[in-house]
Short mmCIF file of C-alpha atoms and ligand atoms in Angstrom, two decimals:
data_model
loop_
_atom_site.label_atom_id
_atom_site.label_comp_id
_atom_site.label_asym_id
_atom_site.label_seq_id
_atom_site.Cartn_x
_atom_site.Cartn_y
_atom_site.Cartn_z
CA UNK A 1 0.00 0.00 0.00
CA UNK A 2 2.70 2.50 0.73
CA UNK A 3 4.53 2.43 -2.43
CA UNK A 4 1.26 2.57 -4.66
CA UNK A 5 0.34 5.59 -2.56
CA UNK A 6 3.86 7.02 -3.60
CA UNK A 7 3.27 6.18 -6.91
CA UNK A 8 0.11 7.57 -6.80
CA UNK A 9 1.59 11.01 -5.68
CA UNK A 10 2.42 14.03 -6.90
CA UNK A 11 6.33 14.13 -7.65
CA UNK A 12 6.58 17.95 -7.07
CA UNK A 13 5.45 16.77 -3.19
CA UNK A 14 8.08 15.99 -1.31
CA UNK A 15 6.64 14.44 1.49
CA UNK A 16 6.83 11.03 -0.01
CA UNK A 17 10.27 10.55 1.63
CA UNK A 18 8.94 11.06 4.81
CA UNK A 19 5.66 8.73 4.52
CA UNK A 20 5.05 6.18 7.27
CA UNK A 21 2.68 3.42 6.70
CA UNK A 22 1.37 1.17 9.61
CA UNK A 23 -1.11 -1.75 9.33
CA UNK A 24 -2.68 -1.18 12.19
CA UNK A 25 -1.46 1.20 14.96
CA UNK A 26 -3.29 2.89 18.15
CA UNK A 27 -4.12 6.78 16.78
CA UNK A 28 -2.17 8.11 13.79
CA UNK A 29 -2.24 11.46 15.87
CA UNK A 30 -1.12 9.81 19.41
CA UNK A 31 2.03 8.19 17.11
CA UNK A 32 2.51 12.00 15.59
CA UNK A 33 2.74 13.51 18.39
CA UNK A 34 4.91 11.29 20.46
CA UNK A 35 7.57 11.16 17.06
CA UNK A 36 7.38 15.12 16.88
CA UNK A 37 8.21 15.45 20.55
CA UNK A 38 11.21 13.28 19.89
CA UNK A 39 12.12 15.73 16.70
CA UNK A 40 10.23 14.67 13.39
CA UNK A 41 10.40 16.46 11.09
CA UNK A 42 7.89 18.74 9.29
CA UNK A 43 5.89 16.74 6.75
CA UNK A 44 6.18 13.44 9.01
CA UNK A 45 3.05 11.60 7.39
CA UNK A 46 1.62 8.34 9.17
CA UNK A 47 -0.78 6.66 7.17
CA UNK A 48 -2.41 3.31 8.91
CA UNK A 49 -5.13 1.02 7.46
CA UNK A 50 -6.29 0.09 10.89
CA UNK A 51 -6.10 2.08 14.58
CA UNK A 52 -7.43 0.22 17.73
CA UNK A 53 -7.75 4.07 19.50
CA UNK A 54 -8.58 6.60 16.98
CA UNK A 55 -9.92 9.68 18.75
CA UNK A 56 -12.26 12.57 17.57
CA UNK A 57 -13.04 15.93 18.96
CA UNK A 58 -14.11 16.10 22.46
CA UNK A 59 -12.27 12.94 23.65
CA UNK A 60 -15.15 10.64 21.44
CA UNK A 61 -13.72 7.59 19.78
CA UNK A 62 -13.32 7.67 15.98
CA UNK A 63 -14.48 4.03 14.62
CA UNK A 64 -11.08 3.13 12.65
CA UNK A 65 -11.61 -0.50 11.15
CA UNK A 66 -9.17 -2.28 8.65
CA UNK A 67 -9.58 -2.07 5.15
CA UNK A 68 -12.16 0.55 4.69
CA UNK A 69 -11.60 4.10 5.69
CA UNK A 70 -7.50 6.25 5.44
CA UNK A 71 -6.57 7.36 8.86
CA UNK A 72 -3.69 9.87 8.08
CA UNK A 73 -1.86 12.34 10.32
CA UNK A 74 0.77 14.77 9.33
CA UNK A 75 3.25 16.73 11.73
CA UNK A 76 3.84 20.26 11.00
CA UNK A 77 6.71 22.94 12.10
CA UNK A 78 5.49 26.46 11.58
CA UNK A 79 7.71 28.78 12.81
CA UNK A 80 4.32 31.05 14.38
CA UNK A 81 2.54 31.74 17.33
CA UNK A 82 -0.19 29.37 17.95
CA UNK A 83 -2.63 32.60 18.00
CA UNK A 84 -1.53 32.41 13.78
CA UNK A 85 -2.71 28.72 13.44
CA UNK A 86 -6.16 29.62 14.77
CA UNK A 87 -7.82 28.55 11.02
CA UNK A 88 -5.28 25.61 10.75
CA UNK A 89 -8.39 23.08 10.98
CA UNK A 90 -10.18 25.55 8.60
CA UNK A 91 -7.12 25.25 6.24
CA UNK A 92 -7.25 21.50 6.56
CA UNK A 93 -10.93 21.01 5.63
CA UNK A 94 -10.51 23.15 2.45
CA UNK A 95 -7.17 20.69 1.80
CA UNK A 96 -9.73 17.62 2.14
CA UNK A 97 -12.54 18.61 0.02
CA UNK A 98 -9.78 19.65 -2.12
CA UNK A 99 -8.17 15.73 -2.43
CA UNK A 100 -11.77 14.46 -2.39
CA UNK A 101 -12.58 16.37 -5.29
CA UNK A 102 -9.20 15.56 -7.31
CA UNK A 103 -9.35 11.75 -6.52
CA UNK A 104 -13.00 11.41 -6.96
CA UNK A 105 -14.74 13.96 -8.87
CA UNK A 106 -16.98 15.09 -6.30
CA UNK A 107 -16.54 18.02 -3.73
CA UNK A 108 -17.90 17.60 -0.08
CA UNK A 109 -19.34 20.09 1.93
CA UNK A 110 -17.93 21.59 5.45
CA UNK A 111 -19.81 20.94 8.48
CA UNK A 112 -18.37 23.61 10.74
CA UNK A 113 -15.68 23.23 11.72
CA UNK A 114 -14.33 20.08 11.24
CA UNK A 115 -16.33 17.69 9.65
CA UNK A 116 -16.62 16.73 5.66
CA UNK A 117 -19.95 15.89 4.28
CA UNK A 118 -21.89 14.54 1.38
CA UNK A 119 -25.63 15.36 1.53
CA UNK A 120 -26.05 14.70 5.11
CA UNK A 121 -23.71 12.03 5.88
CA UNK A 122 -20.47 12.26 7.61
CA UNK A 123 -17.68 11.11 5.32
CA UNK A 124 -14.74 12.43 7.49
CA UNK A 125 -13.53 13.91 11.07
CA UNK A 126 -10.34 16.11 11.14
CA UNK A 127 -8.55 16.18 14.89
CA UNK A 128 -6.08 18.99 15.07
CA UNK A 129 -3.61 19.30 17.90
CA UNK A 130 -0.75 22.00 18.67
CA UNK A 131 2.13 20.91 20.89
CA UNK A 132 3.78 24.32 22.28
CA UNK A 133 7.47 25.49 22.72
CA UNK A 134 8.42 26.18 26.16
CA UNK A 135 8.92 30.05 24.64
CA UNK A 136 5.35 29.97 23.97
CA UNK A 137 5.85 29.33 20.10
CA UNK A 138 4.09 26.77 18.19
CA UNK A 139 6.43 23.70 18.93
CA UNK A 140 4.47 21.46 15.95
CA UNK A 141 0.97 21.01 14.98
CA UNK A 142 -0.74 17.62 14.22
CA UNK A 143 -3.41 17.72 11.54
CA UNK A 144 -5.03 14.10 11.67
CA UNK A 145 -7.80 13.04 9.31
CA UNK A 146 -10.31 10.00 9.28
CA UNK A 147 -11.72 9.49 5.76
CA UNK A 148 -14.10 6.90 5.24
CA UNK A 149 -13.89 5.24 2.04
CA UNK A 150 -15.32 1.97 1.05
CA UNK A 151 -17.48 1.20 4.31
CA UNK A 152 -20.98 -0.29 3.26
CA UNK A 153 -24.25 1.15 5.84
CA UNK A 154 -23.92 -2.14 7.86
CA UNK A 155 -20.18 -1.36 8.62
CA UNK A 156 -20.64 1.39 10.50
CA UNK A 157 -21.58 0.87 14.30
CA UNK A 158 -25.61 1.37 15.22
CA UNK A 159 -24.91 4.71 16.80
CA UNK A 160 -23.72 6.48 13.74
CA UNK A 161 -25.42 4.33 11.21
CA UNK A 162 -28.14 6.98 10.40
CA UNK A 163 -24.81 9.93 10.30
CA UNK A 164 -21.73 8.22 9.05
CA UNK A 165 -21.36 7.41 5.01
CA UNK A 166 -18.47 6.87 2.96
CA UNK A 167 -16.90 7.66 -0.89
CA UNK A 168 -18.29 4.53 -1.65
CA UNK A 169 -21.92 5.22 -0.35
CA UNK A 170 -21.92 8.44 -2.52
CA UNK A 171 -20.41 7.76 -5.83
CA UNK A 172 -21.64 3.54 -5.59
CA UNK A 173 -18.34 2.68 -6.94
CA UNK A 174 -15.11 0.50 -5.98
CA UNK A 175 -12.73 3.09 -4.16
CA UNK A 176 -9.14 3.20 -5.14
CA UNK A 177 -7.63 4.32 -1.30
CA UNK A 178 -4.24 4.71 -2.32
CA UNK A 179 -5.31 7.42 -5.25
CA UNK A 180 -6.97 8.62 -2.43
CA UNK A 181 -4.66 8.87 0.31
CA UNK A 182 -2.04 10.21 -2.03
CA UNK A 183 -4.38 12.87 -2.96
CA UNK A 184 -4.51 13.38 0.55
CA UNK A 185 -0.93 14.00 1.12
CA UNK A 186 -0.63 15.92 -1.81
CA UNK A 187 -3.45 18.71 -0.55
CA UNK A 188 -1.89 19.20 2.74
CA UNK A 189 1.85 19.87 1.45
CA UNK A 190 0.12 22.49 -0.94
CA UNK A 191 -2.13 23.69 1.59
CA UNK A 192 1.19 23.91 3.65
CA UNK A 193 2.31 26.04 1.29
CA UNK A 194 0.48 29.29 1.91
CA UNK A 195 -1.21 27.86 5.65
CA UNK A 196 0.78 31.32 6.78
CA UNK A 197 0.41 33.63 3.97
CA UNK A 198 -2.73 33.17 2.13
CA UNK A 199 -5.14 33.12 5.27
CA UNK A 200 -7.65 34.93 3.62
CA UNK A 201 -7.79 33.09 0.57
CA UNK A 202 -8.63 29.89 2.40
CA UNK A 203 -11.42 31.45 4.83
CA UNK A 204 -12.76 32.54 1.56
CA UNK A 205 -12.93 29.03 0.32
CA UNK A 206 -14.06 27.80 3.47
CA UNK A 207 -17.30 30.06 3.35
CA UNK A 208 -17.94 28.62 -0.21
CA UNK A 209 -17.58 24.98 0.85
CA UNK A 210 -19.10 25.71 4.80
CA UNK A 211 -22.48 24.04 3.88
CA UNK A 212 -23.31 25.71 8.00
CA UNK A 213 -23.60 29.34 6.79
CA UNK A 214 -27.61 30.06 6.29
CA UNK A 215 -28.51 27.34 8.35
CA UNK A 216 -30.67 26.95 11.38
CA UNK A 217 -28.22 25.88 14.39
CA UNK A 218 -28.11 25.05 17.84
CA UNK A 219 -25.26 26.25 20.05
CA UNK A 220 -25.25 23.22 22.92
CA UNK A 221 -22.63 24.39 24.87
CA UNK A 222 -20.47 21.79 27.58
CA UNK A 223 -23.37 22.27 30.61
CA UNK A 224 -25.72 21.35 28.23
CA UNK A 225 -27.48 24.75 27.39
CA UNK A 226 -28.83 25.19 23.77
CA UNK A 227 -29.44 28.46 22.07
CA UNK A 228 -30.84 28.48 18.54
CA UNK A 229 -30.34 31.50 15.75
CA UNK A 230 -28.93 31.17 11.91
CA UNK A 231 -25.34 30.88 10.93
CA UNK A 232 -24.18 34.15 9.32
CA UNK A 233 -20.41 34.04 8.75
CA UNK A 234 -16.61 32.64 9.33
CA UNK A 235 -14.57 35.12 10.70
CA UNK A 236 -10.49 35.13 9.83
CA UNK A 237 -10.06 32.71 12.63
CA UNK A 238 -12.39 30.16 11.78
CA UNK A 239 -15.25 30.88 14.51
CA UNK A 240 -18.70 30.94 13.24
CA UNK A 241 -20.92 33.83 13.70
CA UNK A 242 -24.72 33.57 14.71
CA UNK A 243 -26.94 35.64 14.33
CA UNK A 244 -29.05 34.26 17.89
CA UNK A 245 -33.15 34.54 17.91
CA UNK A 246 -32.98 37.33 20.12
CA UNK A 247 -31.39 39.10 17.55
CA UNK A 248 -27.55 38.96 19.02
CA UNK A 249 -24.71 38.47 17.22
CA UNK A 250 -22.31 35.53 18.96
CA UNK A 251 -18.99 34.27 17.81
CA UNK A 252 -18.62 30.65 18.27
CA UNK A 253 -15.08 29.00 18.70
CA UNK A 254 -14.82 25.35 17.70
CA UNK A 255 -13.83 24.36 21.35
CA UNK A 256 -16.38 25.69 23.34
CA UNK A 257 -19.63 24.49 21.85
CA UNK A 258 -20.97 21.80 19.28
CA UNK A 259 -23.49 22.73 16.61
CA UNK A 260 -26.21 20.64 15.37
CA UNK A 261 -28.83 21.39 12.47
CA UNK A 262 -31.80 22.41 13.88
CA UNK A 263 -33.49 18.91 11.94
CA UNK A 264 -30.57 16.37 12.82
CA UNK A 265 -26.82 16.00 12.05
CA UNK A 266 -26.43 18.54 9.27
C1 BTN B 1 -13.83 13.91 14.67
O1 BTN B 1 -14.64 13.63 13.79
O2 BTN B 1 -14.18 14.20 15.83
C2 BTN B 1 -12.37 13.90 14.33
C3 BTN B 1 -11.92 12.54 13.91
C4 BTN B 1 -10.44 12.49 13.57
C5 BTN B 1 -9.99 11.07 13.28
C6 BTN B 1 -8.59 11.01 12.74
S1 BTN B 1 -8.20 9.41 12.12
C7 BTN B 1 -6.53 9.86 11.97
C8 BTN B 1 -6.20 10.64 13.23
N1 BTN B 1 -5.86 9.76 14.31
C9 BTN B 1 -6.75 9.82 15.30
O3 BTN B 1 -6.71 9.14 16.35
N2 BTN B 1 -7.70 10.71 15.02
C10 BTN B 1 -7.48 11.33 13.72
#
């Protein structure tokens, strides 16, 4: 699997020296981060075909079976303060729908913040995770995405079975994973490539792939309070604005709250 992924990649990216493959493997992003506190170097990649812990947002599992979905992490080095890195998940998102759309043909849709979809499945998670300098300085950054690719309905556990879909659920076709992985890769190192620079020009894409913004949402924040209003904007650091019922603006970072549809997942 790892060399037809290498094959299958781009030869201006040069991350394919520095691709680590792993049959099965705890969490892509635990491994990350334990290699980039012992010095890995920027564009580390771990790839795995199975992970026995994957984790999502808010300390949930992340359902990481063998053979059907790409659990990829990559280790970043920006030389920034971590308040610069506040649309790195943002940045990430816009990289997936990106390889989603070269590999397959089809571009997803952003649930804000973090989550691609397809109509109103869930087709992939993205866990980011900053390790900091003892100046204060970003130290690295672990983008880690869970892409599920050729899982049929009855794979997926009952509790997301009515949420969770897959490439293969979409387009009804055989999916090649290495095309897709390598595509992958590919988006982050270009993504990479202006995550510092071009900030504007990927919030801009991320309002035209946010499929969020105009939507009826519910803010449920951690005590378990729920406002409702409509989702207005992204601002430069990825928070979403809503405009509340009462007629209040609020700016919602990714950390504090979780936002559902007013009518289910999406
Ligand atoms: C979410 O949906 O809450 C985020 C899911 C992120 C899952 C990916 S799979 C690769 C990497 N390793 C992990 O343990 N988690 C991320």
């Amino acid at each position: 699997m790892k060399d037809l992924i290498i094959k299958n990649m781009k030869e201006s990216c040069p991350w394919q020296d520095s691709l680590l493959w792993f049959e099965t493997i705890d969490s892509t992003n635990t491994r990350a981060k334990e290699l980039a506190s012992r010095g890995a170097p920027h564009g580390t990649v771990l790839i795995a075909d199975h992970q026995t812990g994957g984790r999502g947002r808010r300390g949930r599992s992340f359902h990481s079976p063998a053979g059907t979905g790409i659990y990829l992490s990559v280790i970043l080095r920006p030389h920034c303060a971590a308040t610069e890195l506040m649309h790195l998940t943002c940045a990430a998102a816009v990289a997936m729908c990106d390889a989603v759309e070269t590999a397959c043909g089809i571009r997803p849709g952003i649930k804000w913040t973090n989550d691609l979809v397809c109509g109103s499945r869930k087709l992939a998670g993205i866990l980011t995770e900053l390790g900091l300098a003892p100046g204060g300085g970003v130290d690295y950054a672990i983008i880690g995405i869970g892409l599920n690719c050729c899982q049929r309905e009855s794979d997926f556990p009952e509790e997301i079975r009515g949420i969770a879909g897959s490439l293969h659920s979409v387009l009804g076709t055989e999916i090649d994973r290495s095309g897709v992985a390598a595509a992958m890769t590919d988006a982050l190192w270009r993504m990479d490539q202006t995550l510092l620079t071009g900030r504007d020009a990927l919030i801009a894409q991320y309002r035209k792939d946010c499929i969020t913004l105009g939507r009826p949402v519910s803010i449920v924040t951690a005590d378990g309070s729920v406002r409702h209003g409509i989702a207005r904007d992204i601002d430069e650091a990825g928070a979403l604005i809503v405009r509340l019922d009462n007629g209040s603006l609020e700016t919602v970072n990714s950390g504090e709250v979780s936002i559902r549809g007013m009518y289910g997942y999406v």
